[in-house]
């Protein structure tokens, strides 16, 4: 599994591509992301995390808004009673950066060459990536009906239908669910819609602006402008 | 208000699209930058459009009256209307499209509307527009 980056969805616009036609793009601001922790299956022969991963942070948080664990996670300088009792050699090196607003992990197949505290930039993580996957949280729709939530067709506008145009219709019968008379488990009904994690795969990378830490991907990504997105090289196999 | 990063991306895009491609430059034998003249609604334009045909490319000219402009920044579009064999033809172009080699203002018309959709209902002599006196000045697209 490849390394990715955290960032925010800036918004959508249009750019001209090489053929001279307009392309709808989403502008993503990615990184710079400090590496906060490196997870390994074992450390010095002792089983540790059990897998390879990089823990990266994104967006600084004010120190007074961060709690002590958050501050201690990024800095060796924070004093604590427990730390004093520990053997100094056992205390891992920290990133030495500001407390981070968002912290996420990227699972890796092999140990990485990066060190804790390294600032990951768009250019080094996606040097010549053609397409990416974007993971975000979709916009919340609140309590939505079955037409919006599950794409039901609804009931007729006329032909005797009255006050039931957007209803789900019949949910069960006496014979349904092997004669129990109850609706089947998992019956699609109205309910909370959106505000869930959504992955959009295989979005074409239009441009990478290393100077401003921007990436332009073709098409839409989930969530509202300013929302956190996770971007990784695509695992889509065509 | 528009996001400052989005504005930046659009400005960069506008600058790159303002540059002529190598093939277009050879055909035009002019400078590197595409000039977008300031034109108003009601003006008669010559739009030189780049048509790619295999190895070579050629320019196609579409002449007509600007009946609408919409959008802003790099996504600004304009509509040109002309009559071809008694049939009204309208084409919508992005102002900053790299496919547009040149825009020439032939004649400026005096109008009192921002959208000249009423021309669609008119035929023959009724589609003529009164000429405007002052001439608009040309501005380079990559000025900013």
CSV table of C-alpha atoms in Angstrom, one decimal:
chain,number,residue,atom,x,y,z
A,1,UNK,CA,0.0,0.0,0.0
A,2,UNK,CA,1.5,3.3,-1.0
A,3,UNK,CA,2.0,6.4,1.0
A,4,UNK,CA,-0.4,9.3,0.6
A,5,UNK,CA,-1.0,12.7,2.0
A,6,UNK,CA,-3.6,14.6,4.0
A,7,UNK,CA,-5.0,17.9,2.9
A,8,UNK,CA,-8.1,20.0,2.4
A,9,UNK,CA,-10.5,20.3,-0.5
A,10,UNK,CA,-10.2,23.9,-1.6
A,11,UNK,CA,-13.0,24.0,-4.2
A,12,UNK,CA,-13.7,23.4,-7.8
A,13,UNK,CA,-12.9,25.3,-11.0
A,14,UNK,CA,-12.2,24.8,-14.6
A,15,UNK,CA,-8.8,24.6,-16.4
A,16,UNK,CA,-7.8,24.1,-20.0
A,17,UNK,CA,-6.1,20.9,-20.8
A,18,UNK,CA,-3.5,20.2,-23.4
A,19,UNK,CA,-6.1,19.6,-26.1
A,20,UNK,CA,-7.5,23.1,-25.4
A,21,UNK,CA,-10.8,21.9,-23.9
A,22,UNK,CA,-12.0,22.8,-20.5
A,23,UNK,CA,-11.7,20.2,-17.7
A,24,UNK,CA,-13.6,20.5,-14.4
A,25,UNK,CA,-11.1,20.1,-11.6
A,26,UNK,CA,-11.0,20.0,-7.8
A,27,UNK,CA,-8.2,21.9,-6.2
A,28,UNK,CA,-6.7,20.0,-3.2
A,29,UNK,CA,-4.2,21.6,-0.8
A,30,UNK,CA,-2.0,18.7,0.3
A,31,UNK,CA,0.5,18.8,3.1
A,32,UNK,CA,3.1,19.6,4.1
A,33,UNK,CA,2.6,16.7,6.5
A,34,UNK,CA,5.1,16.0,9.3
A,35,UNK,CA,5.7,12.3,10.0
A,36,UNK,CA,4.8,11.8,13.6
A,37,UNK,CA,5.4,8.1,14.1
A,38,UNK,CA,6.8,5.2,12.2
A,39,UNK,CA,5.1,1.9,12.9
A,40,UNK,CA,7.0,-1.4,12.4
A,41,UNK,CA,6.1,-5.1,13.0
A,42,UNK,CA,8.9,-5.4,15.5
A,43,UNK,CA,11.4,-3.2,17.1
A,44,UNK,CA,14.9,-4.6,18.2
A,45,UNK,CA,13.5,-8.1,17.9
A,46,UNK,CA,10.5,-7.4,20.2
A,47,UNK,CA,7.1,-7.4,18.6
A,48,UNK,CA,5.8,-3.8,18.3
A,49,UNK,CA,3.0,-2.5,16.2
A,50,UNK,CA,2.6,-5.6,14.0
A,51,UNK,CA,2.6,-3.7,10.7
A,52,UNK,CA,4.4,-1.1,8.6
A,53,UNK,CA,2.8,2.3,8.6
A,54,UNK,CA,3.5,6.0,8.7
A,55,UNK,CA,1.6,8.3,10.9
A,56,UNK,CA,1.3,11.7,9.4
A,57,UNK,CA,-0.2,14.9,10.7
A,58,UNK,CA,-1.8,17.8,8.9
A,59,UNK,CA,-2.6,21.4,9.9
A,60,UNK,CA,-1.1,23.0,13.0
A,61,UNK,CA,-3.2,23.4,16.1
A,62,UNK,CA,-2.7,26.0,18.8
A,63,UNK,CA,-0.7,24.7,21.7
A,64,UNK,CA,-3.2,26.0,24.2
A,65,UNK,CA,-6.0,24.2,22.3
A,66,UNK,CA,-4.1,20.9,22.3
A,67,UNK,CA,-4.2,18.7,25.4
A,68,UNK,CA,-1.1,17.2,27.0
A,69,UNK,CA,-1.1,13.9,25.1
A,70,UNK,CA,-1.4,15.8,21.8
A,71,UNK,CA,1.5,18.1,22.8
A,72,UNK,CA,3.6,15.2,24.1
A,73,UNK,CA,3.0,13.2,20.9
A,74,UNK,CA,4.9,15.7,18.7
A,75,UNK,CA,7.6,16.9,21.1
A,76,UNK,CA,10.3,15.4,23.3
A,77,UNK,CA,10.5,18.6,25.3
A,78,UNK,CA,7.2,18.2,27.3
A,79,UNK,CA,8.0,17.2,30.9
A,80,UNK,CA,6.1,14.5,32.6
A,81,UNK,CA,6.5,12.4,35.7
A,82,UNK,CA,6.1,9.2,33.7
A,83,UNK,CA,8.8,10.2,31.2
A,84,UNK,CA,11.2,10.9,34.0
A,85,UNK,CA,10.9,7.4,35.3
A,86,UNK,CA,11.6,5.9,31.8
A,87,UNK,CA,15.0,5.0,30.5
A,88,UNK,CA,16.0,7.9,28.2
A,89,UNK,CA,17.1,5.4,25.6
A,90,UNK,CA,13.6,3.9,25.4
A,91,UNK,CA,11.9,7.2,24.7
A,92,UNK,CA,11.3,7.4,20.9
A,93,UNK,CA,12.3,10.5,18.9
A,94,UNK,CA,9.3,12.8,18.3
A,95,UNK,CA,8.6,15.0,15.3
A,96,UNK,CA,9.3,18.3,17.1
A,97,UNK,CA,6.5,20.2,15.4
A,98,UNK,CA,3.3,22.0,16.5
A,99,UNK,CA,0.4,19.8,17.7
A,100,UNK,CA,-1.5,18.6,14.7
A,101,UNK,CA,-5.2,19.0,14.0
A,102,UNK,CA,-5.6,15.8,12.0
A,103,UNK,CA,-3.5,12.7,12.4
A,104,UNK,CA,-3.9,9.7,10.1
A,105,UNK,CA,-2.0,6.6,9.3
A,106,UNK,CA,-0.9,5.2,5.9
A,107,UNK,CA,-0.3,1.4,5.9
A,108,UNK,CA,2.8,0.4,4.0
A,109,UNK,CA,4.0,-2.8,2.5
A,110,UNK,CA,7.7,-2.2,3.3
A,111,UNK,CA,9.6,-0.1,5.7
A,112,UNK,CA,9.9,3.5,4.5
A,113,UNK,CA,13.1,5.5,4.2
A,114,UNK,CA,11.6,8.6,5.9
A,115,UNK,CA,12.4,9.7,9.4
A,116,UNK,CA,10.2,11.0,12.1
A,117,UNK,CA,9.9,14.7,11.8
A,118,UNK,CA,10.3,14.8,8.0
A,119,UNK,CA,7.9,17.1,6.2
A,120,UNK,CA,6.2,15.3,3.4
A,121,UNK,CA,5.5,17.4,0.3
A,122,UNK,CA,3.2,16.8,-2.7
A,123,UNK,CA,6.1,16.6,-5.1
A,124,UNK,CA,7.9,13.7,-3.3
A,125,UNK,CA,4.8,11.7,-2.4
A,126,UNK,CA,3.3,11.9,-5.9
A,127,UNK,CA,6.3,12.4,-8.2
A,128,UNK,CA,4.7,11.1,-11.4
A,129,UNK,CA,1.4,9.7,-10.2
A,130,UNK,CA,-1.2,9.6,-13.0
A,131,UNK,CA,-4.3,9.0,-10.9
A,132,UNK,CA,-5.2,9.1,-7.2
A,133,UNK,CA,-7.9,7.9,-4.8
A,134,UNK,CA,-9.4,10.6,-2.6
A,135,UNK,CA,-11.0,9.7,0.7
A,136,UNK,CA,-13.3,12.2,2.3
A,137,UNK,CA,-16.4,12.6,4.3
A,138,UNK,CA,-19.5,13.3,2.2
A,139,UNK,CA,-21.9,16.1,2.9
A,140,UNK,CA,-24.5,15.3,5.5
A,141,UNK,CA,-28.0,15.2,4.2
A,142,UNK,CA,-29.7,14.7,7.6
A,143,UNK,CA,-32.8,12.5,7.7
A,144,UNK,CA,-33.4,11.7,4.1
A,145,UNK,CA,-36.3,9.8,2.4
A,146,UNK,CA,-35.8,6.7,0.3
A,147,UNK,CA,-35.8,8.6,-3.1
A,148,UNK,CA,-32.7,10.6,-2.1
A,149,UNK,CA,-31.1,8.0,0.1
A,150,UNK,CA,-31.5,4.8,-1.9
A,151,UNK,CA,-32.6,6.2,-5.3
A,152,UNK,CA,-36.1,4.7,-5.2
A,153,UNK,CA,-38.4,5.6,-8.1
A,154,UNK,CA,-41.3,6.8,-6.0
A,155,UNK,CA,-44.9,6.2,-6.6
A,156,UNK,CA,-47.0,7.6,-9.5
A,157,UNK,CA,-47.9,11.3,-9.6
A,158,UNK,CA,-51.4,10.4,-10.7
A,159,UNK,CA,-53.4,7.2,-11.4
A,160,UNK,CA,-55.0,7.3,-8.0
A,161,UNK,CA,-51.8,7.8,-5.9
A,162,UNK,CA,-52.6,10.3,-3.2
A,163,UNK,CA,-50.2,11.7,-0.6
A,164,UNK,CA,-47.8,8.8,-1.1
A,165,UNK,CA,-45.7,10.1,-4.1
A,166,UNK,CA,-42.4,9.8,-2.2
A,167,UNK,CA,-43.2,6.9,0.1
A,168,UNK,CA,-41.2,3.6,0.0
A,169,UNK,CA,-44.2,1.5,-0.9
A,170,UNK,CA,-44.7,-1.9,0.6
A,171,UNK,CA,-42.1,-3.0,3.1
A,172,UNK,CA,-43.3,-6.5,3.8
A,173,UNK,CA,-46.2,-8.9,3.4
A,174,UNK,CA,-47.5,-11.9,5.3
A,175,UNK,CA,-45.2,-14.2,3.3
A,176,UNK,CA,-42.1,-12.0,3.3
A,177,UNK,CA,-39.0,-13.1,5.1
A,178,UNK,CA,-39.9,-16.8,5.0
A,179,UNK,CA,-43.4,-16.3,6.3
A,180,UNK,CA,-42.5,-14.3,9.4
A,181,UNK,CA,-44.6,-11.4,8.2
A,182,UNK,CA,-41.9,-9.0,9.3
A,183,UNK,CA,-39.7,-6.9,7.0
A,184,UNK,CA,-36.4,-8.4,5.9
A,185,UNK,CA,-33.3,-7.3,7.7
A,186,UNK,CA,-31.6,-4.6,5.8
A,187,UNK,CA,-34.8,-3.2,4.2
A,188,UNK,CA,-33.9,0.1,2.6
A,189,UNK,CA,-35.8,2.8,4.5
A,190,UNK,CA,-35.5,6.5,5.2
A,191,UNK,CA,-32.8,7.6,7.6
A,192,UNK,CA,-29.6,9.5,8.1
A,193,UNK,CA,-27.9,10.1,4.8
A,194,UNK,CA,-24.4,11.3,4.0
A,195,UNK,CA,-21.7,12.4,6.4
A,196,UNK,CA,-20.0,9.1,5.9
A,197,UNK,CA,-16.6,8.2,4.6
A,198,UNK,CA,-16.5,8.0,0.8
A,199,UNK,CA,-13.6,6.9,-1.4
A,200,UNK,CA,-13.5,8.2,-5.0
A,201,UNK,CA,-11.1,6.1,-6.9
A,202,UNK,CA,-9.0,6.7,-10.0
A,203,UNK,CA,-9.2,10.5,-10.3
A,204,UNK,CA,-6.9,11.8,-12.9
A,205,UNK,CA,-4.2,14.2,-11.7
A,206,UNK,CA,-4.3,17.2,-13.9
A,207,UNK,CA,-1.5,19.3,-12.3
A,208,UNK,CA,0.7,19.4,-9.2
A,209,UNK,CA,1.9,22.8,-8.0
A,210,UNK,CA,4.8,22.1,-5.6
A,211,UNK,CA,5.3,25.7,-4.7
A,212,UNK,CA,1.8,26.1,-3.3
A,213,UNK,CA,1.3,22.4,-2.2
A,214,UNK,CA,-1.6,22.1,-4.6
A,215,UNK,CA,-2.9,19.2,-6.6
A,216,UNK,CA,-5.6,19.5,-9.3
A,217,UNK,CA,-7.7,16.3,-9.9
A,218,UNK,CA,-10.2,15.9,-12.6
A,219,UNK,CA,-13.8,15.7,-11.3
A,220,UNK,CA,-15.5,16.0,-7.9
A,221,UNK,CA,-14.4,14.7,-4.5
A,222,UNK,CA,-16.6,14.1,-1.5
A,223,UNK,CA,-17.2,16.7,1.2
A,224,UNK,CA,-17.6,20.4,1.5
A,225,UNK,CA,-14.9,23.0,0.7
A,226,UNK,CA,-12.3,23.1,3.5
A,227,UNK,CA,-13.0,19.5,4.5
A,228,UNK,CA,-10.2,17.0,5.3
A,229,UNK,CA,-9.3,14.6,2.5
A,230,UNK,CA,-6.9,11.7,2.3
A,231,UNK,CA,-5.1,11.2,-1.0
A,232,UNK,CA,-3.2,8.2,-2.1
A,233,UNK,CA,-1.9,6.9,-5.4
A,234,UNK,CA,-4.8,4.9,-6.9
A,235,UNK,CA,-5.2,1.2,-6.4
A,236,UNK,CA,-7.7,0.9,-9.2
A,237,UNK,CA,-7.0,-1.7,-11.7
A,238,UNK,CA,-8.6,-1.2,-15.0
B,1,UNK,CA,-15.8,36.0,-2.0
B,2,UNK,CA,-13.7,33.6,-4.0
B,3,UNK,CA,-11.1,31.5,-2.3
B,4,UNK,CA,-7.6,33.0,-2.8
B,5,UNK,CA,-6.1,29.6,-3.8
B,6,UNK,CA,-8.8,29.0,-6.4
B,7,UNK,CA,-8.1,32.5,-7.7
B,8,UNK,CA,-4.4,31.7,-7.9
B,9,UNK,CA,-5.1,28.4,-9.9
B,10,UNK,CA,-7.3,30.2,-12.3
B,11,UNK,CA,-4.8,33.0,-12.9
B,12,UNK,CA,-2.0,30.5,-13.6
B,13,UNK,CA,-4.3,28.6,-16.0
B,14,UNK,CA,-5.1,31.9,-17.7
B,15,UNK,CA,-1.4,32.7,-18.2
B,16,UNK,CA,-0.6,29.2,-19.6
B,17,UNK,CA,-3.6,29.3,-21.9
B,18,UNK,CA,-2.6,32.8,-23.0
B,19,UNK,CA,0.5,31.4,-24.6
B,20,UNK,CA,0.2,30.2,-28.2
B,21,UNK,CA,1.3,26.6,-28.9
B,22,UNK,CA,4.3,26.1,-31.1
B,23,UNK,CA,2.2,25.1,-34.1
B,24,UNK,CA,-0.1,28.0,-33.7
B,25,UNK,CA,2.8,30.4,-33.3
B,26,UNK,CA,4.3,29.2,-36.6
B,27,UNK,CA,1.0,29.7,-38.4
B,28,UNK,CA,0.4,33.1,-37.0
B,29,UNK,CA,3.9,34.4,-37.2
B,30,UNK,CA,3.2,36.7,-34.2
B,31,UNK,CA,4.3,37.0,-30.6
B,32,UNK,CA,4.0,34.3,-28.0
B,33,UNK,CA,0.9,35.7,-26.3
B,34,UNK,CA,-2.7,35.6,-27.4
B,35,UNK,CA,-4.3,39.0,-27.4
B,36,UNK,CA,-7.8,39.2,-26.2
B,37,UNK,CA,-9.4,42.5,-27.2
B,38,UNK,CA,-11.9,44.2,-25.1
B,39,UNK,CA,-15.3,43.7,-26.8
B,40,UNK,CA,-18.8,44.5,-25.7
B,41,UNK,CA,-22.2,43.0,-26.3
B,42,UNK,CA,-23.4,43.8,-29.7
B,43,UNK,CA,-20.0,43.9,-31.3
B,44,UNK,CA,-19.3,42.1,-34.5
B,45,UNK,CA,-16.4,39.8,-34.1
B,46,UNK,CA,-14.1,37.6,-36.2
B,47,UNK,CA,-13.2,34.6,-34.1
B,48,UNK,CA,-10.2,32.7,-35.5
B,49,UNK,CA,-10.5,29.2,-34.2
B,50,UNK,CA,-7.7,26.6,-34.3
B,51,UNK,CA,-8.8,23.4,-36.0
B,52,UNK,CA,-6.5,20.4,-35.5
B,53,UNK,CA,-6.5,18.2,-38.5
B,54,UNK,CA,-3.9,15.4,-38.0
B,55,UNK,CA,-0.3,16.7,-38.4
B,56,UNK,CA,-1.3,20.2,-39.4
B,57,UNK,CA,-3.8,22.7,-38.1
B,58,UNK,CA,-5.7,25.5,-39.7
B,59,UNK,CA,-7.7,28.5,-38.7
B,60,UNK,CA,-11.4,28.8,-39.1
B,61,UNK,CA,-13.0,32.1,-38.9
B,62,UNK,CA,-16.5,32.6,-37.4
B,63,UNK,CA,-18.0,36.0,-37.8
B,64,UNK,CA,-21.0,37.2,-36.0
B,65,UNK,CA,-22.6,39.4,-33.3
B,66,UNK,CA,-21.8,38.9,-29.6
B,67,UNK,CA,-25.2,38.3,-28.0
B,68,UNK,CA,-24.1,37.3,-24.5
B,69,UNK,CA,-21.1,37.1,-22.1
B,70,UNK,CA,-21.2,35.1,-18.9
B,71,UNK,CA,-18.8,33.8,-16.2
B,72,UNK,CA,-15.7,35.5,-14.9
B,73,UNK,CA,-12.0,34.8,-14.8
B,74,UNK,CA,-10.7,31.8,-16.7
B,75,UNK,CA,-14.2,30.4,-17.2
B,76,UNK,CA,-15.7,33.4,-19.0
B,77,UNK,CA,-17.7,32.5,-22.1
B,78,UNK,CA,-19.2,34.5,-24.9
B,79,UNK,CA,-21.9,33.6,-27.5
B,80,UNK,CA,-21.6,34.7,-31.2
B,81,UNK,CA,-24.6,34.6,-33.5
B,82,UNK,CA,-24.6,34.7,-37.2
B,83,UNK,CA,-27.0,33.8,-40.0
B,84,UNK,CA,-25.9,31.0,-42.3
B,85,UNK,CA,-28.1,30.3,-45.3
B,86,UNK,CA,-31.1,31.8,-43.6
B,87,UNK,CA,-30.5,29.7,-40.5
B,88,UNK,CA,-29.4,31.3,-37.2
B,89,UNK,CA,-26.1,29.7,-35.9
B,90,UNK,CA,-24.8,30.4,-32.4
B,91,UNK,CA,-21.5,29.3,-31.0
B,92,UNK,CA,-20.3,29.6,-27.5
B,93,UNK,CA,-16.5,30.1,-26.9
B,94,UNK,CA,-14.5,30.3,-23.7
B,95,UNK,CA,-12.7,33.7,-24.0
B,96,UNK,CA,-9.4,32.3,-22.8
B,97,UNK,CA,-9.6,29.1,-24.8
B,98,UNK,CA,-6.2,28.0,-26.2
B,99,UNK,CA,-8.1,27.0,-29.3
B,100,UNK,CA,-8.9,30.6,-30.1
B,101,UNK,CA,-6.0,32.1,-32.0
B,102,UNK,CA,-7.3,35.6,-32.4
B,103,UNK,CA,-10.4,37.7,-31.9
B,104,UNK,CA,-10.9,40.7,-34.1
B,105,UNK,CA,-13.5,43.4,-33.4
B,106,UNK,CA,-15.0,44.3,-36.8
B,107,UNK,CA,-17.7,46.7,-35.7
B,108,UNK,CA,-19.2,47.8,-32.5
B,109,UNK,CA,-22.9,48.0,-32.0
B,110,UNK,CA,-24.9,50.2,-29.8
B,111,UNK,CA,-27.2,48.2,-27.6
B,112,UNK,CA,-29.2,48.7,-24.4
B,113,UNK,CA,-29.2,45.1,-23.2
B,114,UNK,CA,-26.6,42.8,-21.7
B,115,UNK,CA,-28.1,39.8,-23.5
B,116,UNK,CA,-29.3,40.2,-27.1
B,117,UNK,CA,-31.5,37.2,-27.1
B,118,UNK,CA,-34.2,39.2,-28.8
B,119,UNK,CA,-32.2,38.9,-32.0
B,120,UNK,CA,-33.2,35.3,-32.2
B,121,UNK,CA,-36.8,36.4,-33.0
B,122,UNK,CA,-35.7,38.7,-35.7
B,123,UNK,CA,-34.8,38.1,-39.3
B,124,UNK,CA,-33.4,40.2,-42.1
B,125,UNK,CA,-33.0,43.9,-41.8
B,126,UNK,CA,-34.4,43.9,-38.2
B,127,UNK,CA,-31.2,42.2,-36.9
B,128,UNK,CA,-29.0,45.2,-37.7
B,129,UNK,CA,-27.5,47.1,-34.8
B,130,UNK,CA,-26.7,50.8,-34.7
B,131,UNK,CA,-22.9,51.5,-34.7
B,132,UNK,CA,-21.3,52.7,-31.6
B,133,UNK,CA,-19.0,55.8,-31.8
B,134,UNK,CA,-16.0,55.2,-29.4
B,135,UNK,CA,-13.7,52.3,-30.1
B,136,UNK,CA,-12.7,49.9,-27.3
B,137,UNK,CA,-9.0,49.6,-26.5
B,138,UNK,CA,-7.1,46.3,-26.7
B,139,UNK,CA,-5.7,44.7,-23.6
B,140,UNK,CA,-3.2,41.9,-23.3
B,141,UNK,CA,-4.5,38.8,-21.6
B,142,UNK,CA,-1.3,38.1,-19.7
B,143,UNK,CA,-1.0,41.6,-18.3
B,144,UNK,CA,-1.5,40.5,-14.7
